[in-house]
Short mmCIF file of C-alpha atoms in Angstrom, two decimals:
data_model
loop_
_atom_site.label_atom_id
_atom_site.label_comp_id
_atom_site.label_asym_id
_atom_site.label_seq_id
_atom_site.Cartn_x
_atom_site.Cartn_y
_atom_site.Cartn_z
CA UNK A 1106 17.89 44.30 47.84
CA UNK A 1107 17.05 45.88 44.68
CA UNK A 1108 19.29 43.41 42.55
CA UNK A 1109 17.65 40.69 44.71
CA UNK A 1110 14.17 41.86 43.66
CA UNK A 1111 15.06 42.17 40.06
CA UNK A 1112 16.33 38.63 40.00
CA UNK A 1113 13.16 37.47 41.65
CA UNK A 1114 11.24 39.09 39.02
CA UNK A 1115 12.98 38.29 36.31
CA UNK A 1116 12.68 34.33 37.66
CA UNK A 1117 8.70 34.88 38.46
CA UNK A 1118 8.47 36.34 34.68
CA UNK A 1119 11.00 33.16 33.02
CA UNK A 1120 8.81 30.60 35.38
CA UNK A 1121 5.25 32.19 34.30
CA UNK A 1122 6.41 32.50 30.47
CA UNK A 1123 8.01 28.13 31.27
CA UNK A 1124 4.11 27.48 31.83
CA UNK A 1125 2.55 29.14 29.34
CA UNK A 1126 5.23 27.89 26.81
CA UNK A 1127 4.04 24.29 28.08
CA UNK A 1128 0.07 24.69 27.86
CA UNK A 1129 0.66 26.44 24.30
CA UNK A 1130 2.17 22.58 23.56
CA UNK A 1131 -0.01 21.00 25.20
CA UNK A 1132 -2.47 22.55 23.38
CA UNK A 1133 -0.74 22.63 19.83
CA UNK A 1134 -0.26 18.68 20.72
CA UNK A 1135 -3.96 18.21 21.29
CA UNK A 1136 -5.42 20.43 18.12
CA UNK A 1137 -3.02 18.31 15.95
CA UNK A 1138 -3.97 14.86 16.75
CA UNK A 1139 -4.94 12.90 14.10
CA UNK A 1140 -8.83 12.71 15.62
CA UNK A 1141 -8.87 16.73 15.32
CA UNK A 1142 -7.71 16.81 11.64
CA UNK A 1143 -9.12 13.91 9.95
CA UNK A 1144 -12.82 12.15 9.62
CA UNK A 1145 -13.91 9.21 7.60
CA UNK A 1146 -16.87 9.60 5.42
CA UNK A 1147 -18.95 6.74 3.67
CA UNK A 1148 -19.21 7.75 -0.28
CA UNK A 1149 -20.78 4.52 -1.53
CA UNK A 1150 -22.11 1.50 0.64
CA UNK A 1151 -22.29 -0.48 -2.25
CA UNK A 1152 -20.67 0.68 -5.29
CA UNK A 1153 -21.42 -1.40 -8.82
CA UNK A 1154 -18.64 -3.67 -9.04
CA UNK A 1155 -18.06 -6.60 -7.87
CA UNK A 1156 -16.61 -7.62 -4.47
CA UNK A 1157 -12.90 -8.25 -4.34
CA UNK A 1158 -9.66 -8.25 -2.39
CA UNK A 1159 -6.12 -7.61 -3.28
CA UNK A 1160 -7.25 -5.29 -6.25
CA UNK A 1161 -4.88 -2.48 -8.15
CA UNK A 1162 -6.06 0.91 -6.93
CA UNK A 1163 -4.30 3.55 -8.90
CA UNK A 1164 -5.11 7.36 -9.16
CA UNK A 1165 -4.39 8.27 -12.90
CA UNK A 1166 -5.49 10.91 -15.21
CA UNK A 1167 -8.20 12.97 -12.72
CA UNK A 1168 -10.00 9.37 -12.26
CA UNK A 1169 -9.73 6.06 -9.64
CA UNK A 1170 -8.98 2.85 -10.97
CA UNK A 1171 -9.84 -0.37 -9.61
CA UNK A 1172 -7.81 -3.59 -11.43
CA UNK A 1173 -8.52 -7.07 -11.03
CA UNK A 1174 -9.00 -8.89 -7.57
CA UNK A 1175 -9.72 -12.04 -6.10
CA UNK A 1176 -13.36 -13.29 -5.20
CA UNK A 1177 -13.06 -17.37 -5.21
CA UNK A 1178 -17.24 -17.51 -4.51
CA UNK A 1179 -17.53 -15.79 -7.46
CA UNK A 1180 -15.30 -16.24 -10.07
CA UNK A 1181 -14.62 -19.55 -11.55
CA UNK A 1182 -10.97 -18.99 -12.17
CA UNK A 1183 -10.81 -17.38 -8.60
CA UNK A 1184 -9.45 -13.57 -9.99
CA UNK A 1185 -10.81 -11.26 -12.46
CA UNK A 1186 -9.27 -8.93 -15.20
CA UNK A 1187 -12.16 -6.24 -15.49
CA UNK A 1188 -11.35 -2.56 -14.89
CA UNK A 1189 -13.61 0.02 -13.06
CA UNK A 1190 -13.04 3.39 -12.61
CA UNK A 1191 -14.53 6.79 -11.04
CA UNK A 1192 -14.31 10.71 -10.93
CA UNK A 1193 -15.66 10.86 -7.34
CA UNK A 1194 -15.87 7.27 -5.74
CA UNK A 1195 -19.15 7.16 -5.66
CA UNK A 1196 -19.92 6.89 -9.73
CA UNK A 1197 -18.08 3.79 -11.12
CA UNK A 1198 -17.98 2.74 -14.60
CA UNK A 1199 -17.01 -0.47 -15.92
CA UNK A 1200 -14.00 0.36 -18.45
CA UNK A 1201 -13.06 -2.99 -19.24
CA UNK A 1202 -15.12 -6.08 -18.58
CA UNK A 1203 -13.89 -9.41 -16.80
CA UNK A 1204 -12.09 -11.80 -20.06
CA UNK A 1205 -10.61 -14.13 -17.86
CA UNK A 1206 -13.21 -16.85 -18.33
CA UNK A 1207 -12.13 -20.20 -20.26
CA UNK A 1208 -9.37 -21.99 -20.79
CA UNK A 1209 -9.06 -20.39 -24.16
CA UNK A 1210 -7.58 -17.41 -22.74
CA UNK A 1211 -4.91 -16.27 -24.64
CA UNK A 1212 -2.58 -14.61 -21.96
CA UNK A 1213 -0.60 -12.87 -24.76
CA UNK A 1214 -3.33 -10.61 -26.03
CA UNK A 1215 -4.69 -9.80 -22.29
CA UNK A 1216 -3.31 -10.28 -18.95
CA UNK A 1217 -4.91 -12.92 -16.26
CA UNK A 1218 -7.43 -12.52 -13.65
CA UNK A 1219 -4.62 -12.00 -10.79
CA UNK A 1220 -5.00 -10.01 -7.08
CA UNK A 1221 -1.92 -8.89 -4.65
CA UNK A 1222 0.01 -7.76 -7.92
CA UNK A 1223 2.71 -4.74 -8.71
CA UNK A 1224 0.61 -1.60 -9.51
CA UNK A 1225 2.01 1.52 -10.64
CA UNK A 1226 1.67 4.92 -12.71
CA UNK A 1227 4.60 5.67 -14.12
CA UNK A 1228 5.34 7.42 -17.79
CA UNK A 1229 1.92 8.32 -17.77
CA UNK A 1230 0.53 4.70 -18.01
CA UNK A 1231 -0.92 2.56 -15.44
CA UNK A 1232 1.23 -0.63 -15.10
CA UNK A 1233 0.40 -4.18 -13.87
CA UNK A 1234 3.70 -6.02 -12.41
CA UNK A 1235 3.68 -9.39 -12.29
CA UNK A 1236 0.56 -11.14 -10.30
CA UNK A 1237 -0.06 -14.49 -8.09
CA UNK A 1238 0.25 -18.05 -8.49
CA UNK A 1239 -3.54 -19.48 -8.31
CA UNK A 1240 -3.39 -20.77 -12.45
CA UNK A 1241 -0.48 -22.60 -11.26
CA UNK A 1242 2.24 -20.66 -12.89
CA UNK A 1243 3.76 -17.34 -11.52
CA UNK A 1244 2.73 -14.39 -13.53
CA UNK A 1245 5.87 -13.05 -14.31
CA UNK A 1246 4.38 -10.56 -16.94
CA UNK A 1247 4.53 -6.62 -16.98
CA UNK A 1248 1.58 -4.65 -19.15
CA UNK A 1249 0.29 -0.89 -19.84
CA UNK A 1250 -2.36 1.02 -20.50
CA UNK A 1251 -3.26 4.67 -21.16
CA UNK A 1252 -7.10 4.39 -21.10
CA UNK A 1253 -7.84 0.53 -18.88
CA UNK A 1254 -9.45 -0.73 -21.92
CA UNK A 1255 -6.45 -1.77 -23.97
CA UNK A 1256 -3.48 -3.42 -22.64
CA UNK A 1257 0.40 -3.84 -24.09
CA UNK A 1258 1.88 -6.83 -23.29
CA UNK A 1259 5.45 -4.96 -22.35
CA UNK A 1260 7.28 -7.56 -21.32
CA UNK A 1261 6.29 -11.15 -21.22
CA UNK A 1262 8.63 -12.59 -18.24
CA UNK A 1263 10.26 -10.62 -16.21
CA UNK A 1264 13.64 -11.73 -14.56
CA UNK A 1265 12.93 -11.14 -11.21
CA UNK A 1266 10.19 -14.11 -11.27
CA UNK A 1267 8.96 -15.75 -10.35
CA UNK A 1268 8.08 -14.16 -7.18
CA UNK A 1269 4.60 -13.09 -5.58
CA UNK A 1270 3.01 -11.07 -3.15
CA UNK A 1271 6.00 -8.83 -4.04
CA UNK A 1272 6.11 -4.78 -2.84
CA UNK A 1273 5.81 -2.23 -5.96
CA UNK A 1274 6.59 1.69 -5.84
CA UNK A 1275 7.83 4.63 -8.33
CA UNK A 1276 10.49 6.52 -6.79
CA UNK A 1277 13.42 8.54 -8.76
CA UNK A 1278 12.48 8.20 -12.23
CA UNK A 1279 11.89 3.86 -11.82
CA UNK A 1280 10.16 0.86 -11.20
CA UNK A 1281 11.10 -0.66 -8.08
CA UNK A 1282 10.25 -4.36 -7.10
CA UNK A 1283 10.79 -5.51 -3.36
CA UNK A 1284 11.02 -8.65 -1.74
CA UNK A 1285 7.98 -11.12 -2.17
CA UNK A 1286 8.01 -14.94 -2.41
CA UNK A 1287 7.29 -18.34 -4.19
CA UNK A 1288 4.45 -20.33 -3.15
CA UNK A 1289 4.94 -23.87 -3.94
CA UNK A 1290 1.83 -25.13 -2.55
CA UNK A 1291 0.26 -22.90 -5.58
CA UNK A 1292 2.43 -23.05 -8.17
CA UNK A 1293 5.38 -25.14 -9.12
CA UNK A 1294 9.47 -23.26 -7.86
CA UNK A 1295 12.03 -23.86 -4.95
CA UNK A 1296 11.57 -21.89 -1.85
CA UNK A 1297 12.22 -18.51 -1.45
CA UNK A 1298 11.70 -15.54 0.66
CA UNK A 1299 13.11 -12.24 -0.63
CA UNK A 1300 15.33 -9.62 0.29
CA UNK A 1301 15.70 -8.44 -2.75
CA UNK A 1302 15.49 -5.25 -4.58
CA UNK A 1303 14.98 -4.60 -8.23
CA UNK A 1304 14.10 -1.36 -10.67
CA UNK A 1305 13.46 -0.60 -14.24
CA UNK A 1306 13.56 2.99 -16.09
CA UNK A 1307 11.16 1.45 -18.66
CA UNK A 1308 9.57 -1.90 -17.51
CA UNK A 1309 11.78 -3.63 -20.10
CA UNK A 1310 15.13 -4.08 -18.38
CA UNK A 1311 15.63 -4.64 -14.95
CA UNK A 1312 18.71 -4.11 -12.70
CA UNK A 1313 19.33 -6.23 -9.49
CA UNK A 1314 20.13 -3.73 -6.50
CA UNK A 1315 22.58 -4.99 -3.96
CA UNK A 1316 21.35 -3.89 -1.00
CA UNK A 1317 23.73 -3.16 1.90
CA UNK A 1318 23.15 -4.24 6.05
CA UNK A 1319 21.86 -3.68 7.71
CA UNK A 1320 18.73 -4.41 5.80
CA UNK A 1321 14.98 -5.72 6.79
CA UNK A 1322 14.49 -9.58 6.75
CA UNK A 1323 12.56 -11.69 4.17
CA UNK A 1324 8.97 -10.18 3.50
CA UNK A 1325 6.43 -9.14 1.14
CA UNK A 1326 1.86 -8.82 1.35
CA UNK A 1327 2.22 -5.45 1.59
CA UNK A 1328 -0.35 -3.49 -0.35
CA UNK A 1329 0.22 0.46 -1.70
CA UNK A 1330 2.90 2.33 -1.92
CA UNK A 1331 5.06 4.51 0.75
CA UNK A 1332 7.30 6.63 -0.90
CA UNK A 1333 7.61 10.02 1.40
CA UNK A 1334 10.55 12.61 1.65
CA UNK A 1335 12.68 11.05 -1.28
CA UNK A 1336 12.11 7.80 0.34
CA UNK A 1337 10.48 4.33 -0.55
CA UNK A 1338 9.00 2.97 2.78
CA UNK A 1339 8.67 -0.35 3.83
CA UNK A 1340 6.05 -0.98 7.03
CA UNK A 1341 5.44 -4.38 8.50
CA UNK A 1342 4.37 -7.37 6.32
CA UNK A 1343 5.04 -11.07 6.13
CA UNK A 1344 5.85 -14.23 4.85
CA UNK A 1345 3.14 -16.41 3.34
CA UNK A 1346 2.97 -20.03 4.44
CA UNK A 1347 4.81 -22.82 2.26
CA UNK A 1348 4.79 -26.75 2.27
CA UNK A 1349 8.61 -26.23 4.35
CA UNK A 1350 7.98 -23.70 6.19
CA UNK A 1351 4.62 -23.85 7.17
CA UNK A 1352 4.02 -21.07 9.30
CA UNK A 1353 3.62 -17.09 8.49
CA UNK A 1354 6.39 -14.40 9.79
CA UNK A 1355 4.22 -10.89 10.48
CA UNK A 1356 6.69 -7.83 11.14
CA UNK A 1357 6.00 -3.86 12.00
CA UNK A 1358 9.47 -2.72 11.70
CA UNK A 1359 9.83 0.40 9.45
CA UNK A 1360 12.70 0.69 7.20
CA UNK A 1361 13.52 3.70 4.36
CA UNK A 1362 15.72 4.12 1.38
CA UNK A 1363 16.48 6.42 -0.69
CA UNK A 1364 18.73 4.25 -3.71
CA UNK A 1365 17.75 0.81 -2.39
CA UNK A 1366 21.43 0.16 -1.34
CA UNK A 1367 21.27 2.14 2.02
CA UNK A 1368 18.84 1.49 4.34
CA UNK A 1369 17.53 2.50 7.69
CA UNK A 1370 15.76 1.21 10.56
CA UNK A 1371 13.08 3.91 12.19
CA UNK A 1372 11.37 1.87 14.38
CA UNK A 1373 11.81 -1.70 15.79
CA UNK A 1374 8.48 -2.13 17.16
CA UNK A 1375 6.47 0.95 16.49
CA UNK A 1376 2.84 0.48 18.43
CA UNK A 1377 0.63 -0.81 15.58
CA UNK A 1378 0.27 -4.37 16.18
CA UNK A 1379 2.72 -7.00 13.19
CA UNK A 1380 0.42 -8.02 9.89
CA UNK A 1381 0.30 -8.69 6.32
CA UNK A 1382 -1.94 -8.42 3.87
CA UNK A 1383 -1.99 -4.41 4.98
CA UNK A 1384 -1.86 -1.56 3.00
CA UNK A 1385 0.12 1.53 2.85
CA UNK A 1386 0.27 5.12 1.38
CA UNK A 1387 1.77 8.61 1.84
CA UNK A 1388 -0.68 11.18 2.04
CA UNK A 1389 -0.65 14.83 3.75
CA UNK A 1390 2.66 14.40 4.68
CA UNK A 1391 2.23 11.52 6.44
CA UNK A 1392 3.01 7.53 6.21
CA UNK A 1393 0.11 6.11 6.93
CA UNK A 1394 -0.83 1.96 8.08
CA UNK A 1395 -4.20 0.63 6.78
CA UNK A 1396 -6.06 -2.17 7.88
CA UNK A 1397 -4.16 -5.72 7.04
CA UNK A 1398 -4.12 -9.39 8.90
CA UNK A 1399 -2.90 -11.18 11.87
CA UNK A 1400 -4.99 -14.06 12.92
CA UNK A 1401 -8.07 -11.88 12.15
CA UNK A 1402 -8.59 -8.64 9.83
CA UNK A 1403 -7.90 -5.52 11.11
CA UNK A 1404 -9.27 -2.10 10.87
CA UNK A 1405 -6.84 0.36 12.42
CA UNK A 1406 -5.48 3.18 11.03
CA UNK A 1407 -1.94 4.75 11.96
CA UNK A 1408 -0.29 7.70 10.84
CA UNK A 1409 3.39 9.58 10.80
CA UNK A 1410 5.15 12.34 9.88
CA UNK A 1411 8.44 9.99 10.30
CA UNK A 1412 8.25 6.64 10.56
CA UNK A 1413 9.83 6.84 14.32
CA UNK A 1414 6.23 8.43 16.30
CA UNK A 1415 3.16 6.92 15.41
CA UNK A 1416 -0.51 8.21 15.98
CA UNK A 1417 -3.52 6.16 15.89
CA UNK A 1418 -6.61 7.32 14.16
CA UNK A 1419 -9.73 6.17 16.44
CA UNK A 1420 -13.00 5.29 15.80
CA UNK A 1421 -12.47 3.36 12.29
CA UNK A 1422 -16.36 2.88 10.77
CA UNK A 1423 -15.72 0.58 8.05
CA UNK A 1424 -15.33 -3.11 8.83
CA UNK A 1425 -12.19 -4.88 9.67
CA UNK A 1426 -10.81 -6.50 6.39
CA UNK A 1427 -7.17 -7.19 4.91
CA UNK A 1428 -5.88 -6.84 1.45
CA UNK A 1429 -8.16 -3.63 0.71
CA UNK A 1430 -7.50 -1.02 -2.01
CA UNK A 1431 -6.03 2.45 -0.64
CA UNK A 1432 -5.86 5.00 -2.79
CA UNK A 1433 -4.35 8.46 -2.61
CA UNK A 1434 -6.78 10.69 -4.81
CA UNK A 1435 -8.54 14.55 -4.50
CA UNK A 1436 -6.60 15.29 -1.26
CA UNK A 1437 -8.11 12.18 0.27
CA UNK A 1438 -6.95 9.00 1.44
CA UNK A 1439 -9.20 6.25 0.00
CA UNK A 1440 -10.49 3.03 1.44
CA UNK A 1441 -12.46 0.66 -1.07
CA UNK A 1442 -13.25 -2.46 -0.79
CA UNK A 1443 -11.19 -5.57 0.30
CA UNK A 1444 -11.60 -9.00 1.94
CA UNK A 1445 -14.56 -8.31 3.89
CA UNK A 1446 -16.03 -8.63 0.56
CA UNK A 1447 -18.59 -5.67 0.36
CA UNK A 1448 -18.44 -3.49 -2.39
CA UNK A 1449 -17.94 -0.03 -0.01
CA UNK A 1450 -16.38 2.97 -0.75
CA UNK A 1451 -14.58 5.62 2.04
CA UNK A 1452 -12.70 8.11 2.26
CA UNK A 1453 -10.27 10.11 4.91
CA UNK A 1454 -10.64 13.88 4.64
CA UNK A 1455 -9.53 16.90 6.40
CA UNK A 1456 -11.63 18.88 8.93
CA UNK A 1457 -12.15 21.59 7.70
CA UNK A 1458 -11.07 23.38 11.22
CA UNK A 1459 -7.95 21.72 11.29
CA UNK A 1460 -5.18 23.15 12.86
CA UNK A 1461 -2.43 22.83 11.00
CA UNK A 1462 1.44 22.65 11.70
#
């Protein structure tokens, strides 16, 4: 009877300390939902420059840096070249002032209005790689600067091009450029949808990857950069509409690398809905999916530590828009501007109660 009643209590203890074990979880799980560590907070309505999509947004030097866009009502040759940047995202200063004017321009001494480009830092530079087809040629061109005023040409046609709406990262040391397309309805080339993966050491020479399967499919109008865990991250994007193939292709699969040759699938069909025209970034530890396009813009925000699980972050204030500029700057994730064409500034911080893992 004794051994009987020991067992019983020993069972009574195990199945008391199974419960608590489970509402500990259940309560770690709710404290560490994305709505209990994060908040959005407006730091400009209506910052100085002017409204824009598909802009560079790079974090360099203790300063944000806004480069180039598109704004068609606005601009008579559609994009812009100027350069804005800011300490805090609320004060902006106009570094370098919109050139891209007349047809004068002399694309050797400055680079073109573009939007949707390759942005990077990388040898402690910002970089512009390559650009769009709207003049009617691809801009094939690479170009530096250490202070967004003055800009080396570094290399005047890259041989990736021409390409477009193409996917740009630094990851181990390089330059990588991924996938993209032509546009033949914009500028004169055959076809193409890439697959393709590229890198540079210096912006100057460029080696062709051959990536193994499997491998994702044809895509590029992805905005920011994923690289997380010694990774570069792909998430979603698309295919852009051409006179052949006139309809879009929007994806959500995630895929990883870490040498561009090897890649794997995470997620099929995660729960954030296919787009392009989205952007991406790693921040906190997390991969995280930004507003983009699918028949209408978007505004939700998703999150993972990953690429498998996926959180959404509810209650998104700022307005639905696509091709937006992310940034990743003062242990914030950034939201500025974008096609809904307002001039706003936000950014993702976290509560200061957070619980964290």
């Amino acid at each position: 009877m004794k051994r009987l009643a020991t067992c019983f209590a020993v069972l009574c203890l195990l199945s008391a300390w199974s419960a608590c074990g489970s509402t500990v979880v259940a309560e770690d799980a709710a404290v560490t939902s994305l709505a209990d560590r994060y908040e959005w907070v407006s730091v400009n309505p209506k910052a100085p420059f002017m409204p824009r999509d598909g802009a560079g947004a790079l974090s360099y030097r203790g300063r944000m840096w806004l480069i180039g866009g598109w704004n068609p009502s606005l601009l008579k040759r559609k994009c812009s070249n100027d350069v804005w940047s800011s300490p805090d995202g609320r004060d902006w200063s106009e570094i370098k002032p919109n050139t891209f004017l007349g047809t004068d321009f002399d694309a050797t001494k400055d680079w073109e209005g573009r939007h949707t480009a390759g942005y990077a830092v990388f040898q402690d530079k910002m970089w512009i790689i390559g650009g769009d087809p709207l003049q009617g040629h691809y801009q094939d061109d690479i170009w530096n600067s250490s202070n967004g005023k003055d800009w080396t040409l570094v290399l005047k046609k890259a041989p990736w091009g021409p390409r477009a709406l193409h996917y740009t990262v630094v990851h181990d040391g390089k330059l990588w450029v991924i996938g993209g397309q032509t546009m033949p309805a914009f500028a004169p080339a055959d076809e193409a949808f890439y697959r393709d993966v590229w890198n540079s050491s210096d912006g100057i020479h460029w080696k062709k990857i051959e990536s193994q399967e499997p491998c994702w499919s044809p895509r590029g109008m992805i905005g920011g950069a994923a690289v997380l865990h010694g990774r570069i991250w792909i998430l979603g994007g698309g295919t852009y509409e051409t006179p052949s193939t006139p309809h879009r292709n929007f994806y959500n699969d995630v895929w990883s690398t870490a040498n561009g040759i090897e890649w794997k699938r995470h997620a099929a069909a995660p729960p954030w809905k296919q787009r392009q025209y989205h952007d991406v970034a790693a921040f906190d530890g997390r991969l995280w999916v930004l507003e983009g396009w699918n028949k209408a813009n978007r505004n939700d925000v998703w999150a993972s530590t990953n690429g498998t699980e996926w959180q959404e972050l509810p209650g998104t204030p700022w307005k639905p828009r696509h091709a937006a500029s992310a940034f990743v700057f003062k242990d914030a994730l950034w939201m500025v501007a974008g096609n809904n064409f307002e001039s706003d500034v936000w950014k993702l911080t976290r509560k200061p109660k957070a619980i964290r893992r």
